[in-house]
PDB file of N, CA and C in Angstrom:
ATOM      1  N   UNK A   1       9.242  12.264 -23.435  1.00 64.00           N
ATOM      2  CA  UNK A   1       8.572  12.358 -22.164  1.00 64.00           C
ATOM      3  C   UNK A   1       9.598  12.152 -21.050  1.00 64.00           C
ATOM      4  N   UNK A   2       9.648  13.056 -20.124  1.00 73.00           N
ATOM      5  CA  UNK A   2      10.630  13.003 -19.040  1.00 73.00           C
ATOM      6  C   UNK A   2      10.205  11.995 -17.976  1.00 73.00           C
ATOM      7  N   UNK A   3      11.193  11.345 -17.387  1.00 81.00           N
ATOM      8  CA  UNK A   3      10.925  10.397 -16.324  1.00 81.00           C
ATOM      9  C   UNK A   3      10.609  11.159 -15.041  1.00 81.00           C
ATOM     10  N   UNK A   4       9.565  10.743 -14.353  1.00 80.00           N
ATOM     11  CA  UNK A   4       9.167  11.390 -13.108  1.00 80.00           C
ATOM     12  C   UNK A   4      10.031  10.869 -11.967  1.00 80.00           C
ATOM     13  N   UNK A   5      10.531  11.773 -11.149  1.00 81.00           N
ATOM     14  CA  UNK A   5      11.291  11.381  -9.960  1.00 81.00           C
ATOM     15  C   UNK A   5      10.660  12.062  -8.753  1.00 81.00           C
ATOM     16  N   UNK A   6      10.552  11.322  -7.658  1.00 77.00           N
ATOM     17  CA  UNK A   6       9.936  11.914  -6.464  1.00 77.00           C
ATOM     18  C   UNK A   6      10.815  13.025  -5.895  1.00 77.00           C
ATOM     19  N   UNK A   7      10.177  14.022  -5.308  1.00 82.00           N
ATOM     20  CA  UNK A   7      10.906  15.155  -4.743  1.00 82.00           C
ATOM     21  C   UNK A   7      11.291  14.932  -3.280  1.00 82.00           C
ATOM     22  N   UNK A   8      10.639  13.964  -2.639  1.00 85.00           N
ATOM     23  CA  UNK A   8      10.983  13.646  -1.245  1.00 85.00           C
ATOM     24  C   UNK A   8      10.770  12.152  -1.018  1.00 85.00           C
ATOM     25  N   UNK A   9      11.306  11.651   0.084  1.00 87.00           N
ATOM     26  CA  UNK A   9      11.226  10.216   0.361  1.00 87.00           C
ATOM     27  C   UNK A   9       9.807   9.812   0.749  1.00 87.00           C
ATOM     28  N   UNK A  10       9.498   8.574   0.468  1.00 82.00           N
ATOM     29  CA  UNK A  10       8.188   8.040   0.839  1.00 82.00           C
ATOM     30  C   UNK A  10       8.121   7.880   2.355  1.00 82.00           C
ATOM     31  N   UNK A  11       6.950   8.069   2.948  1.00 83.00           N
ATOM     32  CA  UNK A  11       6.830   7.888   4.392  1.00 83.00           C
ATOM     33  C   UNK A  11       6.957   6.417   4.775  1.00 83.00           C
ATOM     34  N   UNK A  12       7.264   6.180   6.030  1.00 86.00           N
ATOM     35  CA  UNK A  12       7.331   4.804   6.543  1.00 86.00           C
ATOM     36  C   UNK A  12       5.942   4.174   6.455  1.00 86.00           C
ATOM     37  N   UNK A  13       5.881   2.875   6.204  1.00 80.00           N
ATOM     38  CA  UNK A  13       4.573   2.220   6.159  1.00 80.00           C
ATOM     39  C   UNK A  13       3.920   2.237   7.543  1.00 80.00           C
ATOM     40  N   UNK A  14       2.597   2.348   7.560  1.00 78.00           N
ATOM     41  CA  UNK A  14       1.870   2.341   8.824  1.00 78.00           C
ATOM     42  C   UNK A  14       1.755   0.915   9.331  1.00 78.00           C
ATOM     43  N   UNK A  15       2.038   0.734  10.568  1.00 81.00           N
ATOM     44  CA  UNK A  15       1.862  -0.573  11.202  1.00 81.00           C
ATOM     45  C   UNK A  15       0.825  -0.410  12.298  1.00 81.00           C
ATOM     46  N   UNK A  16      -0.044  -1.351  12.376  1.00 86.00           N
ATOM     47  CA  UNK A  16      -1.083  -1.320  13.397  1.00 86.00           C
ATOM     48  C   UNK A  16      -1.354  -2.734  13.871  1.00 86.00           C
ATOM     49  N   UNK A  17      -2.468  -2.912  14.517  1.00 91.00           N
ATOM     50  CA  UNK A  17      -2.825  -4.259  15.005  1.00 91.00           C
ATOM     51  C   UNK A  17      -3.333  -5.129  13.843  1.00 91.00           C
ATOM     52  N   UNK A  18      -2.407  -5.604  13.028  1.00 91.00           N
ATOM     53  CA  UNK A  18      -2.773  -6.314  11.801  1.00 91.00           C
ATOM     54  C   UNK A  18      -3.516  -7.608  12.106  1.00 91.00           C
ATOM     55  N   UNK A  19      -3.031  -8.389  13.057  1.00 94.00           N
ATOM     56  CA  UNK A  19      -3.677  -9.667  13.376  1.00 94.00           C
ATOM     57  C   UNK A  19      -5.100  -9.421  13.872  1.00 94.00           C
ATOM     58  N   UNK A  20      -5.274  -8.429  14.735  1.00 95.00           N
ATOM     59  CA  UNK A  20      -6.610  -8.127  15.252  1.00 95.00           C
ATOM     60  C   UNK A  20      -7.538  -7.650  14.132  1.00 95.00           C
ATOM     61  N   UNK A  21      -7.027  -6.871  13.216  1.00 95.00           N
ATOM     62  CA  UNK A  21      -7.839  -6.372  12.109  1.00 95.00           C
ATOM     63  C   UNK A  21      -8.300  -7.515  11.215  1.00 95.00           C
ATOM     64  N   UNK A  22      -7.384  -8.402  10.857  1.00 96.00           N
ATOM     65  CA  UNK A  22      -7.740  -9.532   9.984  1.00 96.00           C
ATOM     66  C   UNK A  22      -8.686 -10.486  10.713  1.00 96.00           C
ATOM     67  N   UNK A  23      -8.452 -10.696  11.995  1.00 97.00           N
ATOM     68  CA  UNK A  23      -9.328 -11.572  12.778  1.00 97.00           C
ATOM     69  C   UNK A  23     -10.736 -10.986  12.866  1.00 97.00           C
ATOM     70  N   UNK A  24     -10.819  -9.697  13.110  1.00 98.00           N
ATOM     71  CA  UNK A  24     -12.128  -9.046  13.169  1.00 98.00           C
ATOM     72  C   UNK A  24     -12.876  -9.144  11.854  1.00 98.00           C
ATOM     73  N   UNK A  25     -12.186  -8.934  10.758  1.00 97.00           N
ATOM     74  CA  UNK A  25     -12.820  -9.058   9.444  1.00 97.00           C
ATOM     75  C   UNK A  25     -13.280 -10.471   9.161  1.00 97.00           C
ATOM     76  N   UNK A  26     -12.491 -11.447   9.571  1.00 98.00           N
ATOM     77  CA  UNK A  26     -12.854 -12.855   9.369  1.00 98.00           C
ATOM     78  C   UNK A  26     -14.090 -13.209  10.177  1.00 98.00           C
ATOM     79  N   UNK A  27     -14.147 -12.738  11.415  1.00 98.00           N
ATOM     80  CA  UNK A  27     -15.324 -12.980  12.249  1.00 98.00           C
ATOM     81  C   UNK A  27     -16.556 -12.336  11.623  1.00 98.00           C
ATOM     82  N   UNK A  28     -16.393 -11.134  11.098  1.00 98.00           N
ATOM     83  CA  UNK A  28     -17.513 -10.447  10.447  1.00 98.00           C
ATOM     84  C   UNK A  28     -18.025 -11.234   9.245  1.00 98.00           C
ATOM     85  N   UNK A  29     -17.128 -11.736   8.412  1.00 98.00           N
ATOM     86  CA  UNK A  29     -17.550 -12.541   7.263  1.00 98.00           C
ATOM     87  C   UNK A  29     -18.314 -13.783   7.725  1.00 98.00           C
ATOM     88  N   UNK A  30     -17.834 -14.436   8.795  1.00 98.00           N
ATOM     89  CA  UNK A  30     -18.498 -15.651   9.279  1.00 98.00           C
ATOM     90  C   UNK A  30     -19.870 -15.341   9.864  1.00 98.00           C
ATOM     91  N   UNK A  31     -19.979 -14.240  10.604  1.00 98.00           N
ATOM     92  CA  UNK A  31     -21.280 -13.835  11.159  1.00 98.00           C
ATOM     93  C   UNK A  31     -22.266 -13.539  10.027  1.00 98.00           C
ATOM     94  N   UNK A  32     -21.799 -12.861   8.985  1.00 98.00           N
ATOM     95  CA  UNK A  32     -22.667 -12.595   7.838  1.00 98.00           C
ATOM     96  C   UNK A  32     -23.102 -13.891   7.154  1.00 98.00           C
ATOM     97  N   UNK A  33     -22.201 -14.857   7.058  1.00 97.00           N
ATOM     98  CA  UNK A  33     -22.553 -16.154   6.486  1.00 97.00           C
ATOM     99  C   UNK A  33     -23.653 -16.812   7.312  1.00 97.00           C
ATOM    100  N   UNK A  34     -23.472 -16.858   8.635  1.00 98.00           N
ATOM    101  CA  UNK A  34     -24.467 -17.489   9.505  1.00 98.00           C
ATOM    102  C   UNK A  34     -25.803 -16.749   9.462  1.00 98.00           C
ATOM    103  N   UNK A  35     -25.760 -15.425   9.382  1.00 97.00           N
ATOM    104  CA  UNK A  35     -26.988 -14.629   9.360  1.00 97.00           C
ATOM    105  C   UNK A  35     -27.787 -14.857   8.081  1.00 97.00           C
ATOM    106  N   UNK A  36     -27.122 -15.209   6.994  1.00 97.00           N
ATOM    107  CA  UNK A  36     -27.809 -15.398   5.720  1.00 97.00           C
ATOM    108  C   UNK A  36     -28.325 -16.823   5.524  1.00 97.00           C
ATOM    109  N   UNK A  37     -27.809 -17.770   6.280  1.00 96.00           N
ATOM    110  CA  UNK A  37     -28.210 -19.166   6.086  1.00 96.00           C
ATOM    111  C   UNK A  37     -29.716 -19.400   6.216  1.00 96.00           C
ATOM    112  N   UNK A  38     -30.392 -18.808   7.215  1.00 96.00           N
ATOM    113  CA  UNK A  38     -31.839 -19.055   7.303  1.00 96.00           C
ATOM    114  C   UNK A  38     -32.627 -18.546   6.088  1.00 96.00           C
ATOM    115  N   UNK A  39     -32.053 -17.631   5.329  1.00 96.00           N
ATOM    116  CA  UNK A  39     -32.733 -17.051   4.182  1.00 96.00           C
ATOM    117  C   UNK A  39     -32.225 -17.610   2.860  1.00 96.00           C
ATOM    118  N   UNK A  40     -31.548 -18.746   2.918  1.00 95.00           N
ATOM    119  CA  UNK A  40     -30.947 -19.295   1.710  1.00 95.00           C
ATOM    120  C   UNK A  40     -31.984 -19.544   0.615  1.00 95.00           C
ATOM    121  N   UNK A  41     -33.168 -20.000   0.996  1.00 95.00           N
ATOM    122  CA  UNK A  41     -34.229 -20.244   0.005  1.00 95.00           C
ATOM    123  C   UNK A  41     -34.604 -18.978  -0.740  1.00 95.00           C
ATOM    124  N   UNK A  42     -34.692 -17.862  -0.031  1.00 95.00           N
ATOM    125  CA  UNK A  42     -35.018 -16.595  -0.677  1.00 95.00           C
ATOM    126  C   UNK A  42     -33.907 -16.192  -1.645  1.00 95.00           C
ATOM    127  N   UNK A  43     -32.662 -16.320  -1.178  1.00 95.00           N
ATOM    128  CA  UNK A  43     -31.531 -15.984  -2.055  1.00 95.00           C
ATOM    129  C   UNK A  43     -31.546 -16.859  -3.310  1.00 95.00           C
ATOM    130  N   UNK A  44     -31.855 -18.146  -3.126  1.00 95.00           N
ATOM    131  CA  UNK A  44     -31.874 -19.066  -4.258  1.00 95.00           C
ATOM    132  C   UNK A  44     -32.996 -18.708  -5.239  1.00 95.00           C
ATOM    133  N   UNK A  45     -34.175 -18.354  -4.704  1.00 96.00           N
ATOM    134  CA  UNK A  45     -35.303 -17.975  -5.558  1.00 96.00           C
ATOM    135  C   UNK A  45     -34.997 -16.728  -6.384  1.00 96.00           C
ATOM    136  N   UNK A  46     -34.187 -15.839  -5.842  1.00 96.00           N
ATOM    137  CA  UNK A  46     -33.865 -14.586  -6.522  1.00 96.00           C
ATOM    138  C   UNK A  46     -32.489 -14.621  -7.206  1.00 96.00           C
ATOM    139  N   UNK A  47     -31.908 -15.805  -7.280  1.00 95.00           N
ATOM    140  CA  UNK A  47     -30.606 -16.011  -7.927  1.00 95.00           C
ATOM    141  C   UNK A  47     -29.496 -15.163  -7.288  1.00 95.00           C
ATOM    142  N   UNK A  48     -29.525 -15.079  -5.953  1.00 95.00           N
ATOM    143  CA  UNK A  48     -28.500 -14.350  -5.217  1.00 95.00           C
ATOM    144  C   UNK A  48     -27.781 -15.248  -4.208  1.00 95.00           C
ATOM    145  N   UNK A  49     -27.833 -16.554  -4.414  1.00 95.00           N
ATOM    146  CA  UNK A  49     -27.187 -17.453  -3.448  1.00 95.00           C
ATOM    147  C   UNK A  49     -25.679 -17.245  -3.390  1.00 95.00           C
ATOM    148  N   UNK A  50     -25.126 -16.611  -4.398  1.00 96.00           N
ATOM    149  CA  UNK A  50     -23.677 -16.328  -4.384  1.00 96.00           C
ATOM    150  C   UNK A  50     -23.308 -15.404  -3.231  1.00 96.00           C
ATOM    151  N   UNK A  51     -24.267 -14.621  -2.718  1.00 96.00           N
ATOM    152  CA  UNK A  51     -23.977 -13.757  -1.565  1.00 96.00           C
ATOM    153  C   UNK A  51     -23.561 -14.598  -0.364  1.00 96.00           C
ATOM    154  N   UNK A  52     -24.292 -15.698  -0.156  1.00 96.00           N
ATOM    155  CA  UNK A  52     -24.001 -16.582   0.972  1.00 96.00           C
ATOM    156  C   UNK A  52     -22.608 -17.187   0.811  1.00 96.00           C
ATOM    157  N   UNK A  53     -22.321 -17.670  -0.389  1.00 97.00           N
ATOM    158  CA  UNK A  53     -21.043 -18.329  -0.635  1.00 97.00           C
ATOM    159  C   UNK A  53     -19.878 -17.344  -0.658  1.00 97.00           C
ATOM    160  N   UNK A  54     -20.153 -16.092  -0.984  1.00 97.00           N
ATOM    161  CA  UNK A  54     -19.118 -15.063  -0.918  1.00 97.00           C
ATOM    162  C   UNK A  54     -18.683 -14.856   0.526  1.00 97.00           C
ATOM    163  N   UNK A  55     -19.647 -14.857   1.443  1.00 97.00           N
ATOM    164  CA  UNK A  55     -19.315 -14.699   2.862  1.00 97.00           C
ATOM    165  C   UNK A  55     -18.496 -15.887   3.365  1.00 97.00           C
ATOM    166  N   UNK A  56     -18.834 -17.081   2.902  1.00 98.00           N
ATOM    167  CA  UNK A  56     -18.055 -18.254   3.311  1.00 98.00           C
ATOM    168  C   UNK A  56     -16.645 -18.192   2.730  1.00 98.00           C
ATOM    169  N   UNK A  57     -16.524 -17.746   1.485  1.00 98.00           N
ATOM    170  CA  UNK A  57     -15.197 -17.590   0.877  1.00 98.00           C
ATOM    171  C   UNK A  57     -14.391 -16.530   1.621  1.00 98.00           C
ATOM    172  N   UNK A  58     -15.044 -15.431   2.026  1.00 98.00           N
ATOM    173  CA  UNK A  58     -14.362 -14.402   2.822  1.00 98.00           C
ATOM    174  C   UNK A  58     -13.851 -14.956   4.138  1.00 98.00           C
ATOM    175  N   UNK A  59     -14.628 -15.840   4.749  1.00 98.00           N
ATOM    176  CA  UNK A  59     -14.193 -16.487   5.989  1.00 98.00           C
ATOM    177  C   UNK A  59     -12.963 -17.351   5.738  1.00 98.00           C
ATOM    178  N   UNK A  60     -13.008 -18.148   4.684  1.00 98.00           N
ATOM    179  CA  UNK A  60     -11.868 -19.015   4.370  1.00 98.00           C
ATOM    180  C   UNK A  60     -10.609 -18.227   4.056  1.00 98.00           C
ATOM    181  N   UNK A  61     -10.758 -17.185   3.247  1.00 98.00           N
ATOM    182  CA  UNK A  61      -9.592 -16.359   2.927  1.00 98.00           C
ATOM    183  C   UNK A  61      -9.096 -15.609   4.163  1.00 98.00           C
ATOM    184  N   UNK A  62     -10.022 -15.226   5.035  1.00 98.00           N
ATOM    185  CA  UNK A  62      -9.625 -14.575   6.282  1.00 98.00           C
ATOM    186  C   UNK A  62      -8.802 -15.505   7.170  1.00 98.00           C
ATOM    187  N   UNK A  63      -9.172 -16.783   7.207  1.00 98.00           N
ATOM    188  CA  UNK A  63      -8.390 -17.752   7.997  1.00 98.00           C
ATOM    189  C   UNK A  63      -6.977 -17.888   7.435  1.00 98.00           C
ATOM    190  N   UNK A  64      -6.865 -17.893   6.119  1.00 98.00           N
ATOM    191  CA  UNK A  64      -5.539 -17.913   5.501  1.00 98.00           C
ATOM    192  C   UNK A  64      -4.789 -16.633   5.857  1.00 98.00           C
ATOM    193  N   UNK A  65      -5.496 -15.500   5.843  1.00 97.00           N
ATOM    194  CA  UNK A  65      -4.889 -14.220   6.198  1.00 97.00           C
ATOM    195  C   UNK A  65      -4.397 -14.188   7.631  1.00 97.00           C
ATOM    196  N   UNK A  66      -5.173 -14.746   8.547  1.00 97.00           N
ATOM    197  CA  UNK A  66      -4.750 -14.806   9.952  1.00 97.00           C
ATOM    198  C   UNK A  66      -3.465 -15.612  10.070  1.00 97.00           C
ATOM    199  N   UNK A  67      -3.423 -16.753   9.409  1.00 98.00           N
ATOM    200  CA  UNK A  67      -2.227 -17.597   9.439  1.00 98.00           C
ATOM    201  C   UNK A  67      -1.027 -16.824   8.899  1.00 98.00           C
ATOM    202  N   UNK A  68      -1.235 -16.100   7.796  1.00 97.00           N
ATOM    203  CA  UNK A  68      -0.145 -15.368   7.159  1.00 97.00           C
ATOM    204  C   UNK A  68       0.369 -14.231   8.048  1.00 97.00           C
ATOM    205  N   UNK A  69      -0.535 -13.393   8.568  1.00 95.00           N
ATOM    206  CA  UNK A  69      -0.065 -12.234   9.337  1.00 95.00           C
ATOM    207  C   UNK A  69       0.515 -12.640  10.682  1.00 95.00           C
ATOM    208  N   UNK A  70       0.052 -13.747  11.257  1.00 95.00           N
ATOM    209  CA  UNK A  70       0.681 -14.229  12.493  1.00 95.00           C
ATOM    210  C   UNK A  70       2.119 -14.662  12.223  1.00 95.00           C
ATOM    211  N   UNK A  71       2.334 -15.357  11.116  1.00 95.00           N
ATOM    212  CA  UNK A  71       3.691 -15.747  10.735  1.00 95.00           C
ATOM    213  C   UNK A  71       4.550 -14.546  10.416  1.00 95.00           C
ATOM    214  N   UNK A  72       3.967 -13.563   9.742  1.00 91.00           N
ATOM    215  CA  UNK A  72       4.695 -12.329   9.409  1.00 91.00           C
ATOM    216  C   UNK A  72       5.106 -11.587  10.675  1.00 91.00           C
ATOM    217  N   UNK A  73       4.171 -11.444  11.617  1.00 90.00           N
ATOM    218  CA  UNK A  73       4.497 -10.772  12.876  1.00 90.00           C
ATOM    219  C   UNK A  73       5.582 -11.516  13.652  1.00 90.00           C
ATOM    220  N   UNK A  74       5.508 -12.842  13.658  1.00 91.00           N
ATOM    221  CA  UNK A  74       6.524 -13.633  14.351  1.00 91.00           C
ATOM    222  C   UNK A  74       7.897 -13.431  13.714  1.00 91.00           C
ATOM    223  N   UNK A  75       7.935 -13.387  12.372  1.00 91.00           N
ATOM    224  CA  UNK A  75       9.207 -13.183  11.674  1.00 91.00           C
ATOM    225  C   UNK A  75       9.761 -11.791  11.941  1.00 91.00           C
ATOM    226  N   UNK A  76       8.890 -10.793  11.983  1.00 87.00           N
ATOM    227  CA  UNK A  76       9.339  -9.420  12.256  1.00 87.00           C
ATOM    228  C   UNK A  76       9.900  -9.330  13.672  1.00 87.00           C
ATOM    229  N   UNK A  77       9.217  -9.943  14.626  1.00 86.00           N
ATOM    230  CA  UNK A  77       9.688  -9.896  16.018  1.00 86.00           C
ATOM    231  C   UNK A  77      11.000 -10.667  16.193  1.00 86.00           C
ATOM    232  N   UNK A  78      11.159 -11.708  15.395  1.00 89.00           N
ATOM    233  CA  UNK A  78      12.385 -12.511  15.474  1.00 89.00           C
ATOM    234  C   UNK A  78      13.601 -11.734  14.951  1.00 89.00           C
ATOM    235  N   UNK A  79      13.403 -10.962  13.874  1.00 89.00           N
ATOM    236  CA  UNK A  79      14.515 -10.238  13.281  1.00 89.00           C
ATOM    237  C   UNK A  79      14.709  -8.856  13.900  1.00 89.00           C
ATOM    238  N   UNK A  80      13.664  -8.302  14.515  1.00 80.00           N
ATOM    239  CA  UNK A  80      13.748  -6.974  15.119  1.00 80.00           C
ATOM    240  C   UNK A  80      13.200  -6.996  16.543  1.00 80.00           C
ATOM    241  N   UNK A  81      13.894  -7.645  17.464  1.00 75.00           N
ATOM    242  CA  UNK A  81      13.386  -7.680  18.834  1.00 75.00           C
ATOM    243  C   UNK A  81      13.427  -6.277  19.454  1.00 75.00           C
ATOM    244  N   UNK A  82      12.400  -5.979  20.224  1.00 68.00           N
ATOM    245  CA  UNK A  82      12.339  -4.636  20.838  1.00 68.00           C
ATOM    246  C   UNK A  82      12.814  -4.645  22.244  1.00 68.00           C
TER     247      UNK A  82
END
Protein backbone atom coordinates (compact mmCIF):
# COMPACT_ATOMS: atom_id res chain seq x y z
CA UNK A 1 0.00 0.00 0.00
CA UNK A 2 1.49 3.33 -1.06
CA UNK A 3 1.86 6.17 1.40
CA UNK A 4 -0.45 9.09 0.67
CA UNK A 5 1.21 12.48 0.24
CA UNK A 6 -0.67 15.75 -0.11
CA UNK A 7 -0.51 17.44 -3.50
CA UNK A 8 -0.63 20.98 -2.10
CA UNK A 9 -0.02 22.75 1.20
CA UNK A 10 -2.68 22.93 3.87
CA UNK A 11 -4.45 26.29 4.18
CA UNK A 12 -3.71 28.61 7.09
CA UNK A 13 -5.91 27.99 10.13
CA UNK A 14 -8.92 30.28 10.43
CA UNK A 15 -8.74 32.76 13.25
CA UNK A 16 -11.78 34.60 14.46
CA UNK A 17 -13.19 36.09 17.63
CA UNK A 18 -12.36 33.01 19.70
CA UNK A 19 -12.88 34.60 23.13
CA UNK A 20 -16.26 36.02 22.09
CA UNK A 21 -17.34 32.68 20.65
CA UNK A 22 -16.42 30.72 23.78
CA UNK A 23 -17.99 33.37 26.01
CA UNK A 24 -21.21 33.30 24.01
CA UNK A 25 -21.39 29.52 24.22
CA UNK A 26 -20.76 29.60 27.96
CA UNK A 27 -23.53 32.15 28.46
CA UNK A 28 -25.87 29.98 26.39
CA UNK A 29 -25.12 26.91 28.52
CA UNK A 30 -25.78 28.92 31.71
CA UNK A 31 -29.06 30.35 30.37
CA UNK A 32 -30.18 26.83 29.46
CA UNK A 33 -29.28 25.66 32.97
CA UNK A 34 -31.32 28.46 34.56
CA UNK A 35 -34.25 27.88 32.19
CA UNK A 36 -34.44 24.20 33.16
CA UNK A 37 -34.24 24.67 36.93
CA UNK A 38 -37.96 25.41 37.44
CA UNK A 39 -38.76 22.12 35.68
CA UNK A 40 -36.31 19.99 37.63
CA UNK A 41 -39.12 17.92 39.17
CA UNK A 42 -40.43 16.99 35.73
CA UNK A 43 -36.95 16.04 34.54
CA UNK A 44 -36.46 13.95 37.68
CA UNK A 45 -39.83 12.18 37.24
CA UNK A 46 -38.88 11.26 33.67
CA UNK A 47 -35.26 10.34 34.52
CA UNK A 48 -33.85 13.23 32.47
CA UNK A 49 -32.27 15.28 35.25
CA UNK A 50 -28.91 14.75 33.55
CA UNK A 51 -30.02 17.39 31.02
CA UNK A 52 -29.89 20.02 33.75
CA UNK A 53 -26.49 18.88 34.98
CA UNK A 54 -25.14 18.71 31.44
CA UNK A 55 -25.89 22.41 31.04
CA UNK A 56 -24.11 23.17 34.31
CA UNK A 57 -21.11 21.09 33.20
CA UNK A 58 -21.10 22.99 29.88
CA UNK A 59 -21.00 26.24 31.84
CA UNK A 60 -18.08 25.03 33.95
CA UNK A 61 -16.12 23.78 30.96
CA UNK A 62 -16.91 27.03 29.15
CA UNK A 63 -15.38 29.02 32.02
CA UNK A 64 -12.24 26.91 31.73
CA UNK A 65 -12.33 27.53 27.97
CA UNK A 66 -12.59 31.29 28.45
CA UNK A 67 -9.58 31.22 30.76
CA UNK A 68 -7.63 29.13 28.25
CA UNK A 69 -8.38 31.17 25.10
CA UNK A 70 -7.73 34.47 26.87
CA UNK A 71 -4.29 33.18 27.87
CA UNK A 72 -3.72 31.84 24.36
CA UNK A 73 -4.64 35.19 22.79
CA UNK A 74 -2.37 37.03 25.22
CA UNK A 75 0.53 34.70 24.36
CA UNK A 76 -0.07 35.13 20.62
CA UNK A 77 -0.14 38.92 20.96
CA UNK A 78 3.01 38.84 23.07
CA UNK A 79 4.99 36.84 20.50
CA UNK A 80 3.44 38.42 17.39
CA UNK A 81 2.72 42.09 18.07
CA UNK A 82 0.91 43.81 15.22
